[in-house]
Short mmCIF file of C-alpha atoms in Angstrom, two decimals:
data_model
loop_
_atom_site.label_atom_id
_atom_site.label_comp_id
_atom_site.label_asym_id
_atom_site.label_seq_id
_atom_site.Cartn_x
_atom_site.Cartn_y
_atom_site.Cartn_z
CA MET A 1 14.45 -42.73 4.33
CA THR A 2 13.38 -39.62 6.14
CA LEU A 3 14.56 -36.08 6.05
CA LEU A 4 15.68 -36.51 9.63
CA SER A 5 18.06 -39.25 8.61
CA LEU A 6 19.61 -36.79 6.20
CA GLY A 7 20.31 -34.45 9.04
CA ALA A 8 17.40 -32.12 8.32
CA THR A 9 15.36 -30.79 11.19
CA LEU A 10 11.71 -29.97 11.21
CA GLY A 11 12.29 -26.77 13.13
CA PRO A 12 13.10 -24.45 10.27
CA VAL A 13 10.62 -26.20 7.99
CA MET A 14 7.75 -25.83 10.41
CA GLU A 15 8.69 -22.35 11.50
CA LEU A 16 6.11 -20.53 9.39
CA THR A 17 3.25 -23.01 9.65
CA LYS A 18 -0.03 -21.16 10.14
CA ARG A 19 1.70 -17.80 9.98
CA LYS A 20 0.38 -15.26 7.54
CA LEU A 21 2.33 -13.27 4.97
CA GLY A 22 0.67 -10.30 3.28
CA LEU A 23 2.03 -8.95 0.02
CA MET A 24 0.90 -5.90 -1.91
CA VAL A 25 2.12 -5.09 -5.42
CA SER A 26 1.31 -1.74 -7.04
CA THR A 27 3.61 -1.91 -10.05
CA ALA A 28 3.01 -3.34 -13.52
CA PRO A 29 3.78 -7.03 -14.14
CA GLU A 30 6.92 -6.14 -16.10
CA HIS A 31 8.44 -4.56 -13.00
CA PRO A 32 10.76 -6.84 -10.98
CA ASN A 33 8.50 -6.33 -7.95
CA LEU A 34 6.16 -9.05 -9.18
CA ASP A 35 8.98 -11.58 -9.40
CA THR A 36 10.02 -10.60 -5.88
CA ALA A 37 6.49 -11.02 -4.56
CA VAL A 38 6.01 -14.35 -6.30
CA GLY A 39 9.36 -15.61 -5.02
CA LEU A 40 8.57 -14.58 -1.46
CA GLY A 41 5.10 -16.08 -1.71
CA ARG A 42 6.43 -19.35 -3.07
CA ALA A 43 9.04 -19.60 -0.30
CA ALA A 44 6.43 -18.85 2.36
CA LEU A 45 4.07 -21.50 0.98
CA ASP A 46 6.94 -23.99 0.92
CA ARG A 47 7.32 -23.42 4.63
CA GLY A 48 3.66 -23.80 5.45
CA ALA A 49 2.63 -20.16 5.73
CA GLU A 50 -0.58 -18.66 4.43
CA VAL A 51 -0.03 -16.09 1.71
CA TYR A 52 -2.27 -13.15 0.83
CA LEU A 53 -1.40 -11.26 -2.36
CA TYR A 54 -3.17 -7.96 -3.08
CA LEU A 55 -2.72 -6.42 -6.52
CA ILE A 56 -3.42 -2.71 -6.72
CA ASP A 57 -2.85 0.27 -9.03
CA ASP A 58 -0.73 -0.83 -12.02
CA GLY A 59 -0.37 -4.19 -10.31
CA VAL A 60 -3.93 -5.18 -11.28
CA ALA A 61 -2.67 -5.97 -14.78
CA GLY A 62 -0.91 -9.00 -13.32
CA VAL A 63 -4.01 -10.79 -12.06
CA GLU A 64 -3.95 -13.45 -14.77
CA ASP A 65 -0.18 -13.57 -15.07
CA PRO A 66 0.92 -17.24 -14.99
CA ARG A 67 3.34 -16.52 -12.13
CA VAL A 68 0.51 -15.13 -10.03
CA GLN A 69 -1.90 -17.88 -10.96
CA ALA A 70 0.68 -20.52 -10.13
CA LEU A 71 0.89 -19.03 -6.66
CA ALA A 72 -2.90 -19.05 -6.35
CA ASP A 73 -3.00 -22.68 -7.52
CA ARG A 74 -0.74 -23.51 -4.59
CA GLY A 75 -3.13 -21.95 -2.12
CA ALA A 76 -2.22 -18.27 -1.98
CA LYS A 77 -5.24 -16.02 -1.55
CA LEU A 78 -5.35 -13.59 -4.44
CA PHE A 79 -7.09 -10.21 -4.29
CA VAL A 80 -7.32 -7.52 -6.94
CA CYS A 81 -8.40 -3.90 -6.55
CA ALA A 82 -11.73 -3.51 -8.31
CA TYR A 83 -11.32 0.29 -8.50
CA GLY A 84 -7.95 -0.13 -10.20
CA CYS A 85 -9.47 -2.52 -12.75
CA GLN A 86 -12.38 -0.19 -13.41
CA LYS A 87 -10.10 2.80 -13.86
CA ARG A 88 -8.01 0.91 -16.41
CA ARG A 89 -11.07 -0.53 -18.13
CA GLN A 90 -9.73 -3.94 -17.31
CA PRO A 91 -12.44 -6.59 -17.05
CA LEU A 92 -12.90 -8.15 -13.65
CA SER A 93 -11.24 -11.54 -13.44
CA ASP A 94 -12.84 -14.62 -11.97
CA LYS A 95 -9.36 -15.84 -11.06
CA ALA A 96 -9.11 -13.53 -8.05
CA THR A 97 -11.29 -11.89 -5.46
CA ASN A 98 -12.20 -8.44 -6.74
CA CYS A 99 -12.40 -6.18 -3.74
CA GLY A 100 -11.83 -2.79 -2.14
CA LEU A 101 -9.41 -1.23 0.27
CA VAL A 102 -11.09 -2.45 3.42
CA VAL A 103 -9.85 -5.91 2.48
CA LEU A 104 -6.36 -4.47 2.14
CA ALA A 105 -6.72 -2.92 5.59
CA ASP A 106 -7.73 -6.33 6.92
CA ILE A 107 -4.66 -7.92 5.36
CA VAL A 108 -2.43 -5.16 6.77
CA ASN A 109 -3.86 -5.82 10.22
CA ALA A 110 -4.22 -9.58 10.23
CA THR A 111 -0.92 -10.78 8.80
CA ASP A 112 2.22 -11.53 10.79
CA ARG A 113 4.33 -9.90 8.10
CA PHE A 114 3.22 -7.43 5.47
CA LEU A 115 5.31 -6.28 2.56
CA ALA A 116 4.30 -3.53 0.14
CA LEU A 117 6.20 -3.59 -3.13
CA ASN A 118 5.76 -0.21 -4.74
CA MET B 1 -4.20 -2.27 26.55
CA ALA B 2 -1.32 -1.02 24.44
CA GLU B 3 -1.97 1.76 21.97
CA ARG B 4 -2.39 0.46 18.42
CA GLN B 5 0.64 1.17 16.33
CA PRO B 6 -0.11 3.16 13.22
CA VAL B 7 0.48 2.35 9.58
CA LEU B 8 2.89 4.85 8.06
CA VAL B 9 2.13 6.02 4.54
CA LEU B 10 5.12 7.95 3.21
CA ILE B 11 4.49 9.69 -0.09
CA SER B 12 7.29 11.32 -2.03
CA GLU B 13 5.96 10.90 -5.57
CA ASP B 14 5.22 14.15 -7.41
CA PRO B 15 1.49 14.42 -8.18
CA ARG B 16 2.30 16.82 -11.02
CA ALA B 17 4.09 13.98 -12.80
CA SER B 18 2.70 10.68 -11.53
CA HIS B 19 -0.67 9.25 -10.57
CA ARG B 20 1.02 7.28 -7.78
CA ALA B 21 0.88 10.13 -5.25
CA ASN B 22 -2.89 10.15 -5.54
CA GLU B 23 -3.03 6.36 -5.39
CA ALA B 24 -0.99 6.37 -2.19
CA MET B 25 -3.35 8.92 -0.64
CA ARG B 26 -6.34 6.81 -1.72
CA ILE B 27 -4.80 3.73 -0.10
CA ALA B 28 -4.18 5.72 3.09
CA LEU B 29 -7.84 6.76 3.09
CA GLY B 30 -8.90 3.15 2.64
CA ILE B 31 -6.83 2.02 5.59
CA VAL B 32 -8.14 4.85 7.77
CA ALA B 33 -11.65 3.78 6.81
CA GLY B 34 -10.79 0.34 8.15
CA GLU B 35 -10.30 2.05 11.50
CA THR B 36 -6.57 1.57 11.57
CA PRO B 37 -4.54 4.57 12.76
CA VAL B 38 -2.49 5.99 9.90
CA ASP B 39 0.32 8.54 9.82
CA ILE B 40 0.57 10.22 6.42
CA VAL B 41 3.81 11.95 5.51
CA LEU B 42 4.17 14.14 2.44
CA ALA B 43 7.84 14.44 1.58
CA GLY B 44 9.44 16.54 -1.14
CA PRO B 45 7.22 17.17 -4.17
CA ALA B 46 4.35 15.13 -2.70
CA VAL B 47 3.35 18.31 -0.84
CA HIS B 48 1.73 19.38 -4.11
CA LEU B 49 -1.12 17.05 -3.18
CA LEU B 50 -2.30 20.14 -1.28
CA ASP B 51 -2.13 22.52 -4.22
CA GLU B 52 -5.24 24.65 -4.55
CA ASP B 53 -5.44 24.17 -8.32
CA THR B 54 -5.71 20.44 -8.93
CA ASP B 55 -6.00 20.89 -12.70
CA ASN B 56 -2.24 20.63 -13.00
CA LEU B 57 -2.11 17.38 -11.03
CA VAL B 58 -2.44 13.85 -12.38
CA ASP B 59 -5.90 12.60 -11.38
CA GLY B 60 -6.57 16.03 -9.89
CA ASP B 61 -10.31 15.45 -9.47
CA ASP B 62 -9.64 12.33 -7.44
CA ILE B 63 -7.02 14.14 -5.36
CA ALA B 64 -9.57 16.82 -4.44
CA LYS B 65 -12.08 14.12 -3.50
CA PHE B 66 -9.75 11.94 -1.41
CA ARG B 67 -8.07 14.76 0.46
CA ALA B 68 -11.49 16.23 1.29
CA ALA B 69 -12.48 12.85 2.74
CA LEU B 70 -9.30 12.74 4.82
CA LYS B 71 -9.95 16.28 6.04
CA LYS B 72 -13.47 15.29 7.04
CA LEU B 73 -12.00 12.43 9.02
CA ALA B 74 -9.58 14.91 10.64
CA VAL B 75 -6.54 12.99 9.43
CA PRO B 76 -3.60 15.41 9.36
CA PHE B 77 -0.70 15.38 6.93
CA HIS B 78 2.85 15.49 8.22
CA VAL B 79 4.59 17.78 5.75
CA GLU B 80 8.33 17.76 5.33
CA GLU B 81 9.83 21.05 6.43
CA GLY B 82 10.94 23.24 3.57
CA ALA B 83 8.96 21.31 0.98
CA PRO B 84 5.76 23.40 0.71
CA PRO B 85 5.83 26.09 -1.96
CA ALA B 86 5.88 29.72 -0.89
CA ASP B 87 2.69 30.27 -2.88
CA ARG B 88 -0.02 31.32 -0.43
CA SER B 89 -2.63 29.34 -2.30
CA TRP B 90 -0.98 26.12 -1.15
CA ASN B 91 -3.32 24.23 1.17
CA ALA B 92 -6.07 26.74 0.54
CA ASP B 93 -8.58 24.26 1.94
CA GLY B 94 -6.87 24.45 5.32
CA HIS B 95 -6.14 20.74 5.65
CA PRO B 96 -4.57 20.14 9.08
CA VAL B 97 -0.83 19.88 8.53
CA ALA B 98 2.13 19.47 10.84
CA PRO B 99 5.65 20.31 9.71
CA ILE B 100 8.07 17.48 10.22
CA THR B 101 11.83 17.19 9.94
CA ARG B 102 13.72 14.22 8.54
CA ASP B 103 14.44 13.22 12.15
CA GLY B 104 10.75 13.48 12.88
CA ILE B 105 9.98 11.17 9.96
CA ALA B 106 12.52 8.71 11.35
CA ALA B 107 10.73 8.87 14.71
CA LEU B 108 7.41 8.06 13.02
CA VAL B 109 9.06 5.12 11.28
CA ALA B 110 10.30 3.86 14.64
CA LYS B 111 6.82 3.76 16.14
CA ALA B 112 4.95 2.44 13.11
CA ARG B 113 3.84 -1.14 12.63
CA ARG B 114 3.45 -1.25 8.84
CA PHE B 115 4.81 0.90 6.03
CA LEU B 116 3.56 1.90 2.63
CA VAL B 117 6.16 3.92 0.80
CA PHE B 118 5.39 5.55 -2.52
#
């Protein structure tokens, strides 16, 4: 049995293949923004897109959040603002790429869609 | 070759009450450093990012540092009309500013490629 026999088409499924979605979250993990970002990231991955999630400002506290790590386990590229971690005396995590704003600028420029959740 | 569309950073957080105004300005600086054109708009109380006395601002030392870097890079601030205080000490450093109306902000939104709204 194939999806096609169920009336599904590959068109919508393949639509996002190889496309890039950039997400930035600047709010603390308790804020609904993180759920929104994770949900969007999950949906994009389901459809074959590449996902780049950049955590900044209060968002850096979410780097080891299970929701974020689940996204990374599925292939999302996870970045965390090293300055934000340092300012909050939060240890750098080996579960994300610790980086600076030039990486954010690259994500802003290189993705097909970019969403900042502030 | 078409002109590169700018990233619009719209800041309306009050730097007297929240660190997020400074963080937004820092992010804008980071994107400018990545050689991406950026339009920075200070709306409402965010104009206090240009207060002479940064002691009353959250992360005031950082604000002085980041806005000096933006001035050195000749990045102007679009400042919402009517928002700057009458105090003559405002923008004592002579940062290049351009007054902008709400309609003007809408026009910047229309020509921007990415948005960071704080």
